[in-house]
Amino acid sequence: DTAVSQTPKYLVTQMGNDKSIKCEQNLGHDTMYWYKQDSKKFLKIMFSYNNKELIINETVPNRFSPKSPDKAHLNLHINSLELGDSAVYFCASSQDQGSYYGYTFGSGTRLTVV
Amino acid sequence: QKEVEQNSGPLSVPEGAIASLNCTYSDRVSQSFFWYRQYSGKSPELIMSIYSNGDKEDGRFTAQLNKASQYVSLLIRDSQPSDSATYLCAADGGSQGNLIFGKGTKLSVKP
């Protein structure tokens, strides 16, 4: 019973393509997040949603668009992929908006743009 | 800009020794602090949370928090080779609710 599941686990694609990453959590959490982890392991927030409402939209290119059809799902669509988008993207969820209990992370999606 | 700072390491300790990992945070508003362990190629896994000044122990792990110094640490007693991983310190970002992560400290425990 995977708590936070992401698909796909690996994604190799050419520059200029459009791709999506899907995330689902079965923990009943209200808040979901997308984080980007670069090659130096630095985890940086991209977006957060609380009960389908966008809460955080950090300075990321508008080629990145999150969508939350319900509070258990948060997807990430990326248009016109660039080499610099290569990274590991983690979905996470938390019980509350205040992160008091910390996050549960998905297994990550390793995106490689060639 | 809210920041969490960690020494990137690598920190190398012999098996059975105490590993000491340190972290400082910039925002005095932060109330919740976490240590995550991340094995190579895996996702971060929550190992400790701490909210009050002082020590919190869980098995071989002890988290320490000093809000006056804005300092968080993690001690791992009787270090094992299986503890070799990157350890990420995180602090809550205040009203928006996101966690701010440090860049991680890579720990290597040598048999």
PDB file of N, CA and C in Angstrom, chain A residues 9 33 35 37 40-45 48 55-58 90 94 96-108 110, chain B residues 1 4 31-32 34 36 38-46 49 51 86 88 92 94-104:
ATOM      1  N   LYS A   9       8.485   6.712 -12.857  1.00  0.00           N
ATOM      2  CA  LYS A   9       9.659   6.803 -12.002  1.00  0.00           C
ATOM      3  C   LYS A   9      10.832   7.405 -12.777  1.00  0.00           C
ATOM      4  N   TYR A  33       2.464  18.747  -2.361  1.00  0.00           N
ATOM      5  CA  TYR A  33       3.555  19.616  -2.787  1.00  0.00           C
ATOM      6  C   TYR A  33       4.298  19.002  -3.976  1.00  0.00           C
ATOM      7  N   TYR A  35       8.309  19.304  -5.179  1.00  0.00           N
ATOM      8  CA  TYR A  35       9.652  19.776  -4.917  1.00  0.00           C
ATOM      9  C   TYR A  35      10.556  19.326  -6.063  1.00  0.00           C
ATOM     10  N   GLN A  37      14.557  18.442  -6.888  1.00  0.00           N
ATOM     11  CA  GLN A  37      15.866  18.186  -6.283  1.00  0.00           C
ATOM     12  C   GLN A  37      16.919  18.182  -7.376  1.00  0.00           C
ATOM     13  N   LYS A  40      22.809  18.472  -6.849  1.00  0.00           N
ATOM     14  CA  LYS A  40      23.506  18.618  -5.574  1.00  0.00           C
ATOM     15  C   LYS A  40      22.597  18.296  -4.396  1.00  0.00           C
ATOM     16  N   LYS A  41      21.494  17.675  -4.661  1.00  0.00           N
ATOM     17  CA  LYS A  41      20.575  17.182  -3.623  1.00  0.00           C
ATOM     18  C   LYS A  41      19.743  18.284  -2.970  1.00  0.00           C
ATOM     19  N   PHE A  42      19.764  19.506  -3.532  1.00  0.00           N
ATOM     20  CA  PHE A  42      19.018  20.579  -2.907  1.00  0.00           C
ATOM     21  C   PHE A  42      17.541  20.469  -3.281  1.00  0.00           C
ATOM     22  N   LEU A  43      16.695  20.369  -2.265  1.00  0.00           N
ATOM     23  CA  LEU A  43      15.252  20.247  -2.454  1.00  0.00           C
ATOM     24  C   LEU A  43      14.619  21.623  -2.381  1.00  0.00           C
ATOM     25  N   LYS A  44      13.935  22.014  -3.451  1.00  0.00           N
ATOM     26  CA  LYS A  44      13.340  23.344  -3.476  1.00  0.00           C
ATOM     27  C   LYS A  44      11.854  23.248  -3.798  1.00  0.00           C
ATOM     28  N   ILE A  45      11.041  23.969  -3.041  1.00  0.00           N
ATOM     29  CA  ILE A  45       9.593  23.951  -3.237  1.00  0.00           C
ATOM     30  C   ILE A  45       9.248  24.572  -4.587  1.00  0.00           C
ATOM     31  N   SER A  48       2.484  24.212  -3.825  1.00  0.00           N
ATOM     32  CA  SER A  48       1.731  23.441  -2.851  1.00  0.00           C
ATOM     33  C   SER A  48       0.249  23.712  -3.048  1.00  0.00           C
ATOM     34  N   ILE A  55      -1.646  27.136  -2.997  1.00  0.00           N
ATOM     35  CA  ILE A  55      -1.196  27.933  -1.861  1.00  0.00           C
ATOM     36  C   ILE A  55       0.151  28.583  -2.155  1.00  0.00           C
ATOM     37  N   ILE A  56       1.076  27.803  -2.670  1.00  0.00           N
ATOM     38  CA  ILE A  56       2.415  28.304  -2.965  1.00  0.00           C
ATOM     39  C   ILE A  56       2.701  28.108  -4.439  1.00  0.00           C
ATOM     40  N   ASN A  57       3.189  29.157  -5.052  1.00  0.00           N
ATOM     41  CA  ASN A  57       3.633  29.089  -6.440  1.00  0.00           C
ATOM     42  C   ASN A  57       4.955  29.830  -6.486  1.00  0.00           C
ATOM     43  N   GLU A  58       6.035  29.082  -6.264  1.00  0.00           N
ATOM     44  CA  GLU A  58       7.345  29.720  -6.215  1.00  0.00           C
ATOM     45  C   GLU A  58       7.747  30.183  -7.609  1.00  0.00           C
ATOM     46  N   PHE A  90       9.963  15.474  -6.754  1.00  0.00           N
ATOM     47  CA  PHE A  90       9.299  14.739  -5.687  1.00  0.00           C
ATOM     48  C   PHE A  90       7.944  15.364  -5.386  1.00  0.00           C
ATOM     49  N   SER A  94       1.249  16.373   3.285  1.00  0.00           N
ATOM     50  CA  SER A  94       1.286  16.572   4.733  1.00  0.00           C
ATOM     51  C   SER A  94      -0.125  16.612   5.276  1.00  0.00           C
ATOM     52  N   ASP A  96      -1.378  18.555   7.422  1.00  0.00           N
ATOM     53  CA  ASP A  96      -1.934  19.887   7.613  1.00  0.00           C
ATOM     54  C   ASP A  96      -1.150  20.886   6.768  1.00  0.00           C
ATOM     55  N   GLN A  97      -1.682  22.074   6.622  1.00  0.00           N
ATOM     56  CA  GLN A  97      -1.014  23.085   5.801  1.00  0.00           C
ATOM     57  C   GLN A  97       0.230  23.615   6.480  1.00  0.00           C
ATOM     58  N   GLY A  98       0.282  23.522   7.773  1.00  0.00           N
ATOM     59  CA  GLY A  98       1.398  24.094   8.495  1.00  0.00           C
ATOM     60  C   GLY A  98       2.616  23.205   8.598  1.00  0.00           C
ATOM     61  N   SER A  99       2.562  22.025   7.992  1.00  0.00           N
ATOM     62  CA  SER A  99       3.718  21.109   7.993  1.00  0.00           C
ATOM     63  C   SER A  99       4.156  20.716   9.382  1.00  0.00           C
ATOM     64  N   TYR A 100       3.277  20.766  10.367  1.00  0.00           N
ATOM     65  CA  TYR A 100       3.649  20.446  11.741  1.00  0.00           C
ATOM     66  C   TYR A 100       4.139  19.020  11.873  1.00  0.00           C
ATOM     67  N   TYR A 101       3.563  18.119  11.098  1.00  0.00           N
ATOM     68  CA  TYR A 101       3.904  16.706  11.192  1.00  0.00           C
ATOM     69  C   TYR A 101       4.926  16.273  10.149  1.00  0.00           C
ATOM     70  N   GLY A 102       5.406  17.226   9.352  1.00  0.00           N
ATOM     71  CA  GLY A 102       6.364  16.855   8.312  1.00  0.00           C
ATOM     72  C   GLY A 102       5.668  16.295   7.097  1.00  0.00           C
ATOM     73  N   TYR A 103       6.443  15.873   6.152  1.00  0.00           N
ATOM     74  CA  TYR A 103       5.926  15.380   4.875  1.00  0.00           C
ATOM     75  C   TYR A 103       6.142  13.882   4.724  1.00  0.00           C
ATOM     76  N   THR A 104       5.307  13.297   3.877  1.00  0.00           N
ATOM     77  CA  THR A 104       5.585  11.971   3.329  1.00  0.00           C
ATOM     78  C   THR A 104       5.875  12.167   1.852  1.00  0.00           C
ATOM     79  N   PHE A 105       7.019  11.670   1.418  1.00  0.00           N
ATOM     80  CA  PHE A 105       7.434  11.874   0.033  1.00  0.00           C
ATOM     81  C   PHE A 105       7.057  10.686  -0.835  1.00  0.00           C
ATOM     82  N   GLY A 106       6.803  10.975  -2.100  1.00  0.00           N
ATOM     83  CA  GLY A 106       6.708   9.929  -3.095  1.00  0.00           C
ATOM     84  C   GLY A 106       8.107   9.453  -3.470  1.00  0.00           C
ATOM     85  N   SER A 107       8.178   8.479  -4.340  1.00  0.00           N
ATOM     86  CA  SER A 107       9.460   7.864  -4.698  1.00  0.00           C
ATOM     87  C   SER A 107      10.269   8.693  -5.688  1.00  0.00           C
ATOM     88  N   GLY A 108       9.673   9.736  -6.225  1.00  0.00           N
ATOM     89  CA  GLY A 108      10.416  10.626  -7.117  1.00  0.00           C
ATOM     90  C   GLY A 108      10.304  10.234  -8.584  1.00  0.00           C
ATOM     91  N   ARG A 110      12.668  10.788 -11.927  1.00  0.00           N
ATOM     92  CA  ARG A 110      13.936  11.298 -12.456  1.00  0.00           C
ATOM     93  C   ARG A 110      13.713  11.703 -13.898  1.00  0.00           C
TER      94      ARG A 110
ATOM     95  N   GLN B   1      14.881  36.017   2.496  1.00  0.00           N
ATOM     96  CA  GLN B   1      14.895  34.650   2.007  1.00  0.00           C
ATOM     97  C   GLN B   1      15.181  33.691   3.170  1.00  0.00           C
ATOM     98  N   VAL B   4      18.012  27.346   5.397  1.00  0.00           N
ATOM     99  CA  VAL B   4      18.494  26.330   6.324  1.00  0.00           C
ATOM    100  C   VAL B   4      19.882  25.936   5.834  1.00  0.00           C
ATOM    101  N   GLN B  31       8.832  26.903  13.794  1.00  0.00           N
ATOM    102  CA  GLN B  31       8.467  26.218  15.036  1.00  0.00           C
ATOM    103  C   GLN B  31       8.693  24.714  14.963  1.00  0.00           C
ATOM    104  N   SER B  32       8.743  24.168  13.748  1.00  0.00           N
ATOM    105  CA  SER B  32       8.846  22.711  13.581  1.00  0.00           C
ATOM    106  C   SER B  32      10.117  22.397  12.815  1.00  0.00           C
ATOM    107  N   PHE B  34      12.821  19.169  11.370  1.00  0.00           N
ATOM    108  CA  PHE B  34      12.798  17.764  10.965  1.00  0.00           C
ATOM    109  C   PHE B  34      14.158  17.340  10.450  1.00  0.00           C
ATOM    110  N   TYR B  36      15.507  14.369   7.850  1.00  0.00           N
ATOM    111  CA  TYR B  36      15.181  13.341   6.877  1.00  0.00           C
ATOM    112  C   TYR B  36      16.456  12.625   6.472  1.00  0.00           C
ATOM    113  N   GLN B  38      18.107  10.347   3.377  1.00  0.00           N
ATOM    114  CA  GLN B  38      17.897  10.026   1.965  1.00  0.00           C
ATOM    115  C   GLN B  38      19.034   9.146   1.475  1.00  0.00           C
ATOM    116  N   TYR B  39      18.707   7.904   1.176  1.00  0.00           N
ATOM    117  CA  TYR B  39      19.670   7.008   0.551  1.00  0.00           C
ATOM    118  C   TYR B  39      19.772   7.379  -0.923  1.00  0.00           C
ATOM    119  N   SER B  40      20.923   7.046  -1.502  1.00  0.00           N
ATOM    120  CA  SER B  40      21.167   7.377  -2.900  1.00  0.00           C
ATOM    121  C   SER B  40      20.086   6.781  -3.800  1.00  0.00           C
ATOM    122  N   GLY B  41      19.476   7.612  -4.613  1.00  0.00           N
ATOM    123  CA  GLY B  41      18.461   7.147  -5.543  1.00  0.00           C
ATOM    124  C   GLY B  41      17.092   6.918  -4.935  1.00  0.00           C
ATOM    125  N   LYS B  42      16.941   7.272  -3.651  1.00  0.00           N
ATOM    126  CA  LYS B  42      15.662   7.066  -2.960  1.00  0.00           C
ATOM    127  C   LYS B  42      15.070   8.398  -2.529  1.00  0.00           C
ATOM    128  N   SER B  43      13.860   8.328  -2.002  1.00  0.00           N
ATOM    129  CA  SER B  43      13.201   9.553  -1.543  1.00  0.00           C
ATOM    130  C   SER B  43      13.555   9.831  -0.079  1.00  0.00           C
ATOM    131  N   PRO B  44      13.436  11.088   0.348  1.00  0.00           N
ATOM    132  CA  PRO B  44      13.694  11.419   1.749  1.00  0.00           C
ATOM    133  C   PRO B  44      12.697  10.717   2.671  1.00  0.00           C
ATOM    134  N   GLU B  45      13.211  10.274   3.818  1.00  0.00           N
ATOM    135  CA  GLU B  45      12.418   9.532   4.794  1.00  0.00           C
ATOM    136  C   GLU B  45      12.543  10.260   6.126  1.00  0.00           C
ATOM    137  N   LEU B  46      11.410  10.587   6.720  1.00  0.00           N
ATOM    138  CA  LEU B  46      11.414  11.313   7.992  1.00  0.00           C
ATOM    139  C   LEU B  46      11.924  10.414   9.112  1.00  0.00           C
ATOM    140  N   SER B  49      11.468  14.460  14.336  1.00  0.00           N
ATOM    141  CA  SER B  49      10.884  15.785  14.377  1.00  0.00           C
ATOM    142  C   SER B  49      11.119  16.345  15.770  1.00  0.00           C
ATOM    143  N   TYR B  51      10.168  20.030  18.248  1.00  0.00           N
ATOM    144  CA  TYR B  51       9.411  21.277  18.287  1.00  0.00           C
ATOM    145  C   TYR B  51       9.791  22.167  19.465  1.00  0.00           C
ATOM    146  N   THR B  86      22.523  10.648   2.926  1.00  0.00           N
ATOM    147  CA  THR B  86      22.498  12.106   3.056  1.00  0.00           C
ATOM    148  C   THR B  86      21.396  12.467   4.043  1.00  0.00           C
ATOM    149  N   LEU B  88      19.047  15.367   5.591  1.00  0.00           N
ATOM    150  CA  LEU B  88      18.481  16.668   5.266  1.00  0.00           C
ATOM    151  C   LEU B  88      17.810  17.257   6.495  1.00  0.00           C
ATOM    152  N   ASP B  92      10.046  24.528   9.208  1.00  0.00           N
ATOM    153  CA  ASP B  92       8.806  24.992   8.582  1.00  0.00           C
ATOM    154  C   ASP B  92       8.973  26.438   8.143  1.00  0.00           C
ATOM    155  N   GLY B  94       6.808  28.847   8.069  1.00  0.00           N
ATOM    156  CA  GLY B  94       5.879  29.837   8.612  1.00  0.00           C
ATOM    157  C   GLY B  94       4.478  29.639   8.065  1.00  0.00           C
ATOM    158  N   SER B  95       3.782  30.738   7.820  1.00  0.00           N
ATOM    159  CA  SER B  95       2.346  30.684   7.532  1.00  0.00           C
ATOM    160  C   SER B  95       2.010  29.924   6.254  1.00  0.00           C
ATOM    161  N   GLN B  96       2.886  29.906   5.287  1.00  0.00           N
ATOM    162  CA  GLN B  96       2.585  29.213   4.039  1.00  0.00           C
ATOM    163  C   GLN B  96       2.648  27.705   4.182  1.00  0.00           C
ATOM    164  N   GLY B  97       3.363  27.262   5.195  1.00  0.00           N
ATOM    165  CA  GLY B  97       3.313  25.847   5.527  1.00  0.00           C
ATOM    166  C   GLY B  97       4.344  24.961   4.887  1.00  0.00           C
ATOM    167  N   ASN B  98       5.118  25.447   3.931  1.00  0.00           N
ATOM    168  CA  ASN B  98       6.063  24.549   3.297  1.00  0.00           C
ATOM    169  C   ASN B  98       7.293  24.358   4.178  1.00  0.00           C
ATOM    170  N   LEU B  99       7.990  23.250   3.926  1.00  0.00           N
ATOM    171  CA  LEU B  99       9.250  23.008   4.607  1.00  0.00           C
ATOM    172  C   LEU B  99      10.391  23.564   3.772  1.00  0.00           C
ATOM    173  N   ILE B 100      11.359  24.165   4.469  1.00  0.00           N
ATOM    174  CA  ILE B 100      12.567  24.655   3.818  1.00  0.00           C
ATOM    175  C   ILE B 100      13.680  23.690   4.184  1.00  0.00           C
ATOM    176  N   PHE B 101      14.337  23.161   3.169  1.00  0.00           N
ATOM    177  CA  PHE B 101      15.363  22.154   3.385  1.00  0.00           C
ATOM    178  C   PHE B 101      16.760  22.736   3.269  1.00  0.00           C
ATOM    179  N   GLY B 102      17.672  22.171   4.059  1.00  0.00           N
ATOM    180  CA  GLY B 102      19.081  22.431   3.848  1.00  0.00           C
ATOM    181  C   GLY B 102      19.587  21.582   2.697  1.00  0.00           C
ATOM    182  N   LYS B 103      20.824  21.787   2.319  1.00  0.00           N
ATOM    183  CA  LYS B 103      21.382  21.081   1.170  1.00  0.00           C
ATOM    184  C   LYS B 103      21.856  19.683   1.513  1.00  0.00           C
ATOM    185  N   GLY B 104      21.751  19.317   2.788  1.00  0.00           N
ATOM    186  CA  GLY B 104      22.065  17.950   3.186  1.00  0.00           C
ATOM    187  C   GLY B 104      23.518  17.743   3.541  1.00  0.00           C
TER     188      GLY B 104
END
